[in-house]
Structure formats: C-alpha cells, structure tokens
Coordinates of C-alpha atoms in Angstrom, one line a residue:
X3 CA 21.0 -11.2 13.2
X4 CA 19.0 -11.9 16.2
X5 CA 19.0 -15.2 18.0
X6 CA 15.4 -15.8 17.2
X7 CA 16.3 -15.9 13.5
X8 CA 18.3 -19.1 14.2
X9 CA 15.3 -21.0 15.4
X10 CA 13.4 -23.3 13.0
X11 CA 9.9 -22.1 12.6
X12 CA 6.5 -23.7 11.5
X13 CA 3.1 -22.3 10.6
X14 CA -0.1 -23.0 8.8
X15 CA 0.6 -21.2 5.6
X16 CA -2.9 -21.0 4.1
X17 CA -5.8 -18.7 5.0
X18 CA -8.1 -19.6 7.9
X19 CA -11.2 -21.5 7.2
X20 CA -12.1 -24.5 5.0
X21 CA -10.5 -25.2 1.6
X22 CA -9.6 -27.9 -0.8
X23 CA -5.9 -27.8 0.1
X24 CA -4.0 -26.5 3.1
X25 CA -0.3 -26.2 3.8
X26 CA 1.9 -26.4 6.9
X27 CA 5.3 -25.0 6.2
X28 CA 8.6 -25.5 8.2
X29 CA 11.8 -23.5 7.7
X30 CA 15.2 -23.9 9.4
X31 CA 18.7 -25.1 9.1
X32 CA 19.4 -28.8 8.6
X33 CA 15.9 -30.1 8.5
X34 CA 17.0 -33.7 7.2
X35 CA 16.8 -35.3 10.7
X36 CA 13.3 -33.9 11.2
X37 CA 12.1 -35.2 7.8
X38 CA 13.6 -38.6 8.6
X39 CA 11.8 -38.7 12.0
X40 CA 8.5 -37.5 10.6
X41 CA 8.3 -39.9 7.6
X42 CA 10.8 -42.6 8.4
X43 CA 12.5 -41.8 5.2
X44 CA 14.3 -39.1 3.3
X45 CA 12.7 -37.1 0.6
X46 CA 14.1 -36.3 -2.8
X47 CA 14.7 -32.5 -3.1
X48 CA 12.1 -30.6 -5.0
X49 CA 9.9 -33.6 -5.8
X50 CA 6.3 -34.1 -4.6
X51 CA 5.9 -37.2 -2.5
X52 CA 2.3 -38.5 -1.8
X53 CA 2.6 -39.8 1.8
X54 CA 0.5 -40.6 4.9
X55 CA 0.7 -38.1 7.7
X56 CA 0.5 -40.1 10.9
X57 CA 0.1 -39.2 14.5
X58 CA 2.3 -40.4 17.3
X59 CA 0.4 -43.7 17.5
X60 CA 0.8 -44.3 13.7
X61 CA -2.9 -43.4 13.1
X62 CA -3.4 -41.4 9.9
X63 CA -4.2 -37.6 10.3
X64 CA -4.4 -37.3 6.5
X65 CA -2.6 -38.2 3.2
X66 CA -1.1 -35.5 1.2
X67 CA 2.0 -34.1 -0.5
X68 CA 5.4 -33.5 1.0
X69 CA 8.0 -31.3 -0.6
X70 CA 11.5 -30.7 0.6
X71 CA 13.6 -27.7 -0.6
X72 CA 17.1 -27.8 0.6
X73 CA 18.9 -24.5 1.3
X74 CA 19.6 -22.1 -0.4
X75 CA 17.1 -23.0 -3.1
X76 CA 14.0 -22.2 -1.2
X77 CA 11.7 -19.3 -0.4
X78 CA 13.4 -18.5 2.8
X79 CA 17.0 -19.5 1.8
X80 CA 16.9 -22.1 4.6
X81 CA 15.8 -25.7 4.3
X82 CA 12.0 -25.7 3.8
X83 CA 9.5 -28.6 4.2
X84 CA 6.0 -28.0 2.9
X85 CA 3.2 -30.4 3.9
X86 CA 0.0 -30.1 1.7
X87 CA -3.0 -31.7 3.2
X88 CA -6.9 -31.3 2.9
X89 CA -7.7 -27.8 3.9
X90 CA -9.8 -28.4 6.9
X91 CA -8.8 -26.2 9.9
X92 CA -8.7 -29.1 12.3
X93 CA -6.6 -31.3 10.0
X94 CA -4.1 -28.5 9.6
X95 CA -3.9 -27.9 13.4
X96 CA -3.4 -31.6 14.0
X97 CA -0.7 -31.6 11.4
X98 CA 1.0 -28.5 12.9
X99 CA 0.8 -30.1 16.4
X100 CA 2.4 -33.3 15.1
X101 CA 5.3 -31.3 13.6
X102 CA 5.9 -29.7 17.0
X103 CA 5.7 -33.0 18.7
X104 CA 8.2 -34.7 16.4
X105 CA 10.5 -31.7 16.8
X106 CA 11.0 -32.3 20.5
X107 CA 13.6 -34.8 19.7
X108 CA 14.5 -34.3 16.0
X109 CA 14.4 -30.4 15.8
X110 CA 14.9 -28.8 19.1
X111 CA 13.8 -25.1 19.4
X112 CA 11.2 -25.4 16.6
X113 CA 8.5 -22.9 17.3
X114 CA 5.5 -21.3 15.7
X115 CA 6.4 -18.5 13.3
X116 CA 5.6 -14.9 14.0
X117 CA 3.6 -12.8 11.3
X118 CA 5.8 -12.4 8.2
X119 CA 8.7 -14.3 9.6
X120 CA 9.1 -16.6 6.6
X121 CA 9.4 -13.5 4.3
X122 CA 11.6 -11.8 6.8
X123 CA 14.0 -14.7 6.6
X124 CA 13.9 -14.5 2.8
X125 CA 15.0 -10.9 3.1
X126 CA 17.7 -11.6 5.7
X127 CA 19.0 -14.4 3.5
X128 CA 19.2 -12.2 0.4
X129 CA 16.4 -14.0 -1.5
X130 CA 14.5 -10.7 -1.8
X131 CA 15.2 -7.1 -0.9
X132 CA 12.9 -5.1 1.3
X133 CA 10.9 -3.5 -1.5
X134 CA 10.2 -6.9 -3.0
X135 CA 9.3 -8.4 0.4
X136 CA 6.7 -5.6 0.9
X137 CA 5.4 -6.4 -2.6
X138 CA 4.6 -9.9 -1.6
X139 CA 2.3 -8.6 1.1
X140 CA 0.8 -6.0 -1.3
X141 CA 0.2 -8.7 -3.9
X142 CA -1.7 -10.7 -1.3
X143 CA -3.7 -7.7 -0.3
X144 CA -4.3 -6.2 -3.7
X145 CA -7.9 -5.2 -4.2
X146 CA -7.8 -4.4 -7.9
X147 CA -6.2 -6.1 -10.9
X148 CA -4.1 -3.1 -11.6
X149 CA -2.7 -3.2 -8.1
X150 CA -1.9 -6.9 -8.4
X151 CA -0.1 -6.4 -11.6
X152 CA 1.9 -3.5 -10.1
X153 CA 2.8 -5.5 -7.0
X154 CA 3.8 -8.3 -9.4
X155 CA 6.2 -5.9 -11.2
X156 CA 7.7 -4.8 -7.8
X157 CA 8.1 -8.4 -6.8
X158 CA 9.9 -9.2 -9.9
X159 CA 12.4 -6.5 -9.1
X160 CA 11.3 -3.6 -11.4
X161 CA 11.1 -1.0 -8.6
X162 CA 14.3 -2.3 -7.0
X163 CA 16.2 -1.9 -10.3
X164 CA 15.1 1.7 -10.5
X165 CA 16.4 2.3 -7.0
X166 CA 19.6 0.6 -7.7
X167 CA 20.1 2.7 -10.8
X168 CA 19.6 5.9 -8.8
X169 CA 22.0 4.6 -6.2
X170 CA 24.7 3.7 -8.7
X171 CA 24.5 7.3 -10.1
X172 CA 24.8 8.7 -6.6
X173 CA 27.7 6.4 -5.7
X174 CA 29.6 7.6 -8.9
X175 CA 29.0 11.2 -8.0
X176 CA 30.2 10.6 -4.5
X177 CA 33.2 8.9 -5.9
X178 CA 34.1 12.0 -7.9
X179 CA 33.5 14.4 -5.1
X180 CA 35.5 12.3 -2.5
X181 CA 38.3 12.0 -5.0
X182 CA 38.2 15.7 -5.5
X183 CA 38.5 16.3 -1.7
X184 CA 41.9 14.4 -1.9
X185 CA 43.2 16.8 -4.5
X186 CA 41.9 20.3 -3.5
X187 CA 44.1 22.2 -5.9
X188 CA 42.2 20.6 -8.9
X189 CA 38.8 20.5 -7.4
X190 CA 36.6 22.7 -9.7
X191 CA 38.4 21.7 -13.0
X192 CA 38.2 18.0 -12.1
X193 CA 34.4 18.2 -11.4
X194 CA 33.8 20.2 -14.5
X195 CA 35.7 17.8 -16.7
X196 CA 33.8 15.0 -15.2
X197 CA 30.5 16.8 -16.0
X198 CA 29.4 16.4 -12.4
X199 CA 26.7 19.0 -12.8
X200 CA 25.3 17.2 -15.9
X201 CA 25.3 13.9 -14.0
X202 CA 23.4 15.5 -11.1
X203 CA 20.8 17.0 -13.5
X204 CA 20.3 13.6 -15.2
X205 CA 20.0 12.1 -11.8
X206 CA 17.3 14.6 -10.8
X207 CA 15.4 13.9 -14.0
X208 CA 15.5 10.1 -13.4
X209 CA 14.5 10.6 -9.8
X210 CA 11.5 12.7 -10.9
X211 CA 10.4 9.8 -13.1
X212 CA 10.7 7.3 -10.4
X213 CA 8.7 9.5 -7.9
X214 CA 5.9 9.9 -10.4
X215 CA 5.6 6.1 -11.0
X216 CA 5.9 5.5 -7.2
X217 CA 3.0 8.0 -6.5
X218 CA 0.9 6.2 -9.1
X219 CA 1.8 2.8 -7.4
X220 CA 0.9 4.2 -4.0
X221 CA -2.4 5.3 -5.3
X222 CA -3.1 1.9 -6.8
X223 CA -2.3 0.3 -3.4
X224 CA -4.1 2.7 -1.0
X225 CA -6.6 4.6 -3.2
X226 CA -8.4 7.6 -1.7
X227 CA -11.3 8.1 0.6
X228 CA -14.2 10.1 -0.8
X229 CA -17.0 11.3 1.5
X230 CA -20.5 12.1 0.2
X231 CA -22.0 14.9 2.3
X232 CA -25.0 17.2 2.1
X233 CA -28.5 17.9 3.4
X234 CA -31.1 15.2 3.8
X235 CA -32.8 13.9 0.8
X236 CA -30.2 15.3 -1.7
X237 CA -29.6 11.8 -3.0
X238 CA -26.4 10.8 -1.2
X239 CA -27.4 7.2 -0.7
X240 CA -28.6 7.0 -4.3
X241 CA -25.3 8.3 -5.5
X242 CA -23.3 5.7 -3.5
X243 CA -25.5 3.0 -4.9
X244 CA -25.1 4.3 -8.4
X245 CA -21.3 4.4 -8.0
X246 CA -21.1 1.0 -6.5
X247 CA -23.6 -0.6 -8.9
X248 CA -25.5 -2.2 -6.0
X249 CA -28.2 -1.3 -3.5
X250 CA -25.9 -0.8 -0.5
X251 CA -27.8 2.0 1.3
X252 CA -31.4 2.3 2.0
X253 CA -33.2 5.0 0.0
X254 CA -36.5 6.5 1.0
X255 CA -38.2 9.9 0.7
X256 CA -38.0 10.3 4.4
X257 CA -35.4 12.9 5.6
X258 CA -32.9 11.3 7.9
X259 CA -33.1 7.8 6.6
X260 CA -29.3 7.4 6.8
X261 CA -28.3 7.5 10.5
X262 CA -24.7 6.1 10.2
X263 CA -22.1 5.8 7.6
X264 CA -22.2 3.3 4.8
X265 CA -18.9 2.6 3.1
X266 CA -18.0 0.7 -0.1
X267 CA -14.7 0.4 -2.0
X268 CA -15.1 0.7 -5.7
X269 CA -12.5 0.8 -8.5
X270 CA -12.3 3.2 -11.3
X271 CA -9.7 2.2 -13.9
X272 CA -8.0 0.1 -11.3
X273 CA -7.8 2.9 -8.7
X274 CA -9.6 1.9 -5.4
X275 CA -11.9 4.6 -4.1
X276 CA -13.3 4.3 -0.7
X277 CA -16.7 6.0 -0.9
X278 CA -18.6 6.8 2.3
X279 CA -22.3 7.8 2.5
X280 CA -23.0 9.9 5.6
X281 CA -26.1 11.2 7.5
X282 CA -27.7 14.3 6.2
X283 CA -26.3 17.4 7.7
X284 CA -28.9 19.5 9.5
X285 CA -30.1 20.6 13.0
X286 CA -31.8 17.7 14.7
X287 CA -33.5 16.9 18.1
X288 CA -33.3 13.2 17.5
X289 CA -30.4 11.9 19.6
X290 CA -29.7 8.9 17.2
X291 CA -29.6 11.2 14.2
X292 CA -27.4 13.7 16.0
X293 CA -24.8 11.0 16.7
X294 CA -24.9 10.0 13.0
X295 CA -24.4 13.6 12.0
X296 CA -21.4 14.0 14.4
X297 CA -19.9 10.8 12.9
X298 CA -20.5 12.3 9.4
X299 CA -18.4 15.3 10.3
X300 CA -15.7 13.0 11.6
X301 CA -15.5 11.2 8.3
X302 CA -15.5 14.6 6.3
X303 CA -12.5 15.7 8.4
X304 CA -10.6 12.5 7.5
X305 CA -11.5 12.6 3.7
X306 CA -9.1 12.9 0.8
X307 CA -12.0 14.4 -1.2
X308 CA -15.5 15.5 -0.5
X309 CA -18.6 15.4 -2.7
X310 CA -21.0 18.1 -1.5
X311 CA -24.3 17.0 -2.8
X312 CA -27.0 19.5 -3.6
X313 CA -30.6 18.9 -4.8
X314 CA -31.2 20.7 -8.1
X315 CA -35.0 20.7 -7.6
X316 CA -34.6 22.8 -4.4
X317 CA -31.9 25.2 -5.6
X318 CA -34.3 28.1 -5.7
X319 CA -35.6 27.5 -2.1
X320 CA -34.2 30.1 0.1
X321 CA -34.2 28.0 3.2
X322 CA -32.4 25.2 1.3
X323 CA -29.8 27.7 -0.1
X324 CA -29.3 29.1 3.4
X325 CA -28.6 25.6 4.9
X326 CA -26.2 24.8 2.0
X327 CA -24.4 28.0 2.7
X328 CA -23.9 27.0 6.4
X329 CA -22.7 23.5 5.4
X330 CA -20.2 25.1 3.0
X331 CA -18.9 27.6 5.6
X332 CA -18.6 24.8 8.2
X333 CA -16.6 22.7 5.6
X334 CA -14.2 25.5 4.9
X335 CA -13.5 25.7 8.7
X336 CA -13.2 22.0 9.4
X337 CA -11.5 20.6 6.4
X338 CA -7.7 20.4 6.3
X339 CA -6.1 22.7 3.8
X340 CA -5.8 21.3 0.4
X341 CA -8.7 18.7 0.6
X342 CA -10.8 19.2 -2.7
X343 CA -14.5 19.7 -2.6
X344 CA -16.8 19.0 -5.6
X345 CA -20.3 20.6 -5.7
X346 CA -22.4 17.9 -7.2
X347 CA -26.0 19.0 -8.3
X348 CA -28.1 15.9 -8.2
X349 CA -31.6 15.1 -9.7
X350 CA -31.0 16.8 -13.0
X351 CA -33.4 14.3 -14.5
X352 CA -36.2 15.7 -12.4
X353 CA -35.3 19.3 -12.8
X354 CA -37.5 19.9 -15.9
X355 CA -35.9 22.2 -18.4
X356 CA -32.2 22.5 -17.6
X357 CA -31.2 25.9 -16.5
X358 CA -28.2 27.6 -15.3
X359 CA -26.9 26.9 -11.8
X360 CA -27.2 29.8 -9.4
X361 CA -23.9 31.5 -8.8
X362 CA -21.7 29.7 -6.3
X363 CA -19.9 31.5 -3.4
X364 CA -17.0 29.1 -3.6
X365 CA -14.4 28.1 -6.2
X366 CA -15.5 24.4 -6.0
X367 CA -15.9 22.5 -9.3
X368 CA -19.6 22.2 -10.2
X369 CA -21.1 19.1 -11.7
X370 CA -24.6 18.0 -12.7
X371 CA -25.7 14.4 -12.6
X372 CA -28.6 12.1 -11.9
X373 CA -28.0 9.3 -9.6
X374 CA -31.3 7.8 -10.7
X375 CA -30.5 7.6 -14.5
X376 CA -26.7 7.6 -14.3
X377 CA -26.5 10.8 -16.4
X378 CA -23.2 12.6 -15.5
X379 CA -21.7 9.7 -13.6
X380 CA -18.8 9.2 -16.0
X381 CA -17.8 12.8 -15.7
X382 CA -17.8 12.4 -11.9
X383 CA -15.7 9.3 -12.1
X384 CA -13.2 11.0 -14.3
X385 CA -13.0 13.9 -12.0
X386 CA -12.4 11.7 -9.0
X387 CA -9.5 10.1 -10.9
X388 CA -8.2 13.5 -11.6
X389 CA -8.4 14.6 -8.0
X390 CA -6.7 11.3 -7.0
X391 CA -3.8 12.3 -9.2
X392 CA -4.1 9.3 -11.5
X393 CA -2.5 9.5 -15.0
X394 CA -4.1 7.1 -17.5
X395 CA -1.0 7.1 -19.6
X396 CA 1.2 5.9 -16.8
X397 CA 3.1 2.7 -17.8
X398 CA 5.4 0.4 -15.9
X399 CA 3.8 1.4 -12.5
X400 CA 5.1 -0.6 -9.6
X401 CA 3.4 -0.8 -6.2
X402 CA 4.8 1.6 -3.7
X403 CA 4.1 2.6 -0.1
X404 CA 4.0 5.8 1.9
X405 CA 7.4 5.2 3.3
X406 CA 8.9 4.8 -0.2
X407 CA 7.4 8.2 -1.2
X408 CA 8.8 9.7 2.0
X409 CA 12.2 8.3 1.3
X410 CA 12.2 9.5 -2.4
X411 CA 11.2 13.0 -1.3
X412 CA 14.1 13.0 1.3
X413 CA 16.5 12.0 -1.6
X414 CA 15.1 14.8 -3.7
X415 CA 15.6 17.4 -1.1
X416 CA 19.3 16.3 -0.6
X417 CA 19.9 16.2 -4.4
X418 CA 18.4 19.6 -4.7
X419 CA 20.7 20.9 -2.0
X420 CA 23.6 19.2 -3.7
X421 CA 22.7 20.9 -7.0
X422 CA 22.6 24.3 -5.3
X423 CA 26.0 23.7 -3.7
X424 CA 27.6 22.7 -6.9
X425 CA 26.4 25.7 -8.8
X426 CA 28.3 28.0 -6.4
X427 CA 31.5 29.6 -7.7
X428 CA 33.4 27.9 -4.9
X429 CA 31.4 24.9 -3.8
X430 CA 32.0 23.5 -0.3
X431 CA 32.9 20.1 -1.3
X432 CA 32.6 18.6 2.1
X433 CA 29.0 19.7 2.3
X434 CA 28.4 18.5 -1.2
X435 CA 29.7 15.0 -0.3
X436 CA 27.6 15.0 2.9
X437 CA 24.4 15.8 0.9
X438 CA 25.1 13.0 -1.6
X439 CA 25.8 10.6 1.3
X440 CA 22.5 11.5 3.0
X441 CA 20.7 11.0 -0.3
X442 CA 22.1 7.5 -0.7
X443 CA 21.3 6.6 2.8
X444 CA 17.7 7.6 2.3
X445 CA 17.6 5.6 -1.0
X446 CA 19.0 2.5 0.7
X447 CA 16.2 2.4 3.2
X448 CA 13.8 1.5 0.4
X449 CA 15.5 -1.7 -0.6
X450 CA 16.9 -2.4 2.8
X451 CA 20.7 -2.4 2.2
X452 CA 20.7 -1.3 5.8
X453 CA 17.9 -0.3 8.1
X454 CA 16.9 -0.3 11.8
X455 CA 15.5 -3.4 13.3
X456 CA 12.4 -1.6 14.5
X457 CA 11.7 -0.7 10.8
X458 CA 11.9 -4.3 9.8
X459 CA 9.8 -5.3 12.7
X460 CA 7.0 -2.9 11.6
X461 CA 7.1 -4.0 8.0
X462 CA 7.0 -7.8 8.6
X463 CA 4.5 -7.7 11.4
X464 CA 1.8 -6.6 9.0
X465 CA 2.2 -9.9 7.0
X466 CA 0.0 -12.9 7.7
X467 CA 1.1 -15.9 9.6
X468 CA 2.9 -18.5 7.5
X469 CA 4.1 -15.8 5.1

C-alpha cells in the first residue's frame, strides 16, 4: 500500500452545480478527534445529527446533517464523516475549506481526494473487489435502464461470483496436476480417475457462458457507433431524426445542407447506439463542404457499422448509380475488415408502385424504408441490434468492460491449450500446469486478487472526485 493511502482525504461528493442537497465526505483513520474539533462534541455512530456548520469565527456556514461511520463499517472501510448541506457550490466549497482548516491541528495530512480515491480505498480495504468497484462507475455513467440494472447486478457481486466459480474450478484442476507431478509414476491413471478432462470440458462450457454474458454486458455499457453515409439529399438527416424521434438535424431539399456531423445516442431495447449523420459524399468545390466530407470519411472509418443510404426515387438515374458505385468502392477500400454495411433504400413512400431493387454489386444487406413515414424503421432497428450482437433472450447480464472481455479471451486461450495438452497420449504435465496457472492469473486480473498499480491507477482515475 502506498503512503498516500494512509492520508485522510476529503472531497465534495456530489455533482458540480446547484442542487437541493450537497455532500462533503471525509475518510481516514481515527477521525474522532477531528469530529470533536469540528463540532465540539462526538457523534453517535450511524445516526443523523442535525447541526450547525460554523466557520472559524463561529459564524454559520449552513445547517445540515452529519453522519459518522466508524471503521470498518463504512464505504471505504475507514472512518468516514459525511456532511450534508444545501447543494449550492459556494456553500460546499466553504464547508470543504473549513474541514481543511480544522484538520491543520486535529487531522494532520488531510488532503483533497483524487478521482476515484474513495472507491479505491474501498477496494484496498476489501469492501469491494475490482469488478464491483468498476461497476460503481458504470452505474453512475449508465445511459440506459438496462445498463443501470446490469451494473447493479455486477455491483451486487453477480459477475464476481461467476469469476470466483471459474477460479475455483481452475484451482482444483491445478491441484490435481501439481499433485500428479509429485507422483509421476501414477500420472495418467490419477488424472483419468479424477476425471480431469471432464472437469476441463465443464470449465470450458461455463467459461463460454460467462464470456457470452460479458459480451452482452459490454454492449450495454458501450453500445456501437453507427454512421449514416450516402450522397446528398438521400435522406440521411431525416433518417437520424426518425431514429432519434426528434428534429436534431436540419432537413431541406438543398443538396449539401449538412456540412458537419450531427450525433445522437439512442437506445434500442436498452442497447445504446451512437448514430452519426454526415455530410453528403460527392465532389465539391465548396471549401466548407469539402471539410465536412473529409470529416464524414473519418467518422465512417471509425464506425462499428455503416448505413449506406440510397434514394429509391433516383435508382434508375445513371449518374446517381455511378456515384453510388464510387462511394461503395471507396467504402470497401477504407473500411476496416469486418465492419458491416447495410444498403438502406430510402423514400419508399415516394417511389410510386413498389418495384424490385436493381441488382447490387455487393453482398450488403438491402433494406427499404421511409424516413418520412417510418415504414421499415422497425426492421432497421432490429437489424442494428443483430449487427451489434445483442441477444434478446439474454438473462442475468452483468456489466462488463473491454478489459474483462480481453481477460476472458486470454483465459479461454490458455484453457484451450491445456485441453489440447491433456488429450495427448503422454501429456507434458509441467506445461499443462503452466497453462492452468496462466489462466488463473488472467482470471484474477478481473476481480483484482492481484494486479499492477498502474492498472489500478488507470481504472480509478476515470471516477469522479468524491467517489
């Protein structure tokens, strides 16, 4: 534990701005002398006390609630004092400054907390594991109800329990292999009698289930970025407005109306989709429009999926088809491998008698819709969910992060290698033991049984001050 973790810390623990209630939080070891100096009296643990908060001259800063939580029964596992006052920023700053002033004599080394330091201490004091600590930040940042509920499940320990179950299975297998190494003359018979291969297969099956739920949780947390691209006047801005259910982008019959990207996050069945409307793709002598088109290609290259919008009313126009072909060819050159493209044919309400689409030179999925009437939008939403990898029947999804997915993939690779080794007629038990050890190490990084300090620093630095 670093020396800084021994310092008492203080912070305004509510969001910036005005509100009905605000909080200043202090955490540290042996806060009783500070409490006595601040209020001139002690506080009953875990009881709300309505008290005046006075400055150095005894003049009132505010009146509010003071709550004292002695260690270890607190959020951080240390002594914690929470001062709840009216939520004006000036009031809270005065209250925080008064805490630092009192601490000069009563609580030396009290300092302002760094981002996420309260939760970091909760982790270091075994109040939460690393996955639960991250779930706190994800719960705060959740942009959809489904993401919030999934983060709540992770915070309650559902994800950690899955990881611990996998770890216990790995530990048991390691025990069998390590024991076998001590008695080499009985190695194969001992492993077969213990059904080591069956245990490994069951571990793989459980791991696959955890990985699937984790991928769904990561999708709820991060969503996907969808870029709407196409020629001018194909209806890109109208489609963004239709998907968002609001007039976000200006829509006119004038080609080139959209000069810069317009972005909106929407949710479909709880999955956040970051939809970006871009400038129409064409040759232009207008410098401002050219900048907008360059930015459009930058967004397209960063997309998780692209909606290539076409105008049904112009599908028989030779020049229009030629320009579409150029855009499609450029997409194939500039898009990273594996990024899906959907050909969306818009304005089906204005097409007259529905006819067959002209043959496409690509294997893109083809959809008809009307951004004006909403016809076909539900099919597009469902297709976007499919592209994202969302499975509606998924239950018990817990929030997950990219690092969790990477760690689980590493575990899977080591378990796969261990399975291959065990299937050999004369398995190299030392290599088998090493693969299982590496799998357990990768698994442990998720819950933080051990981990490098720089990993902890990156994780907790993304938290807000006071949390």
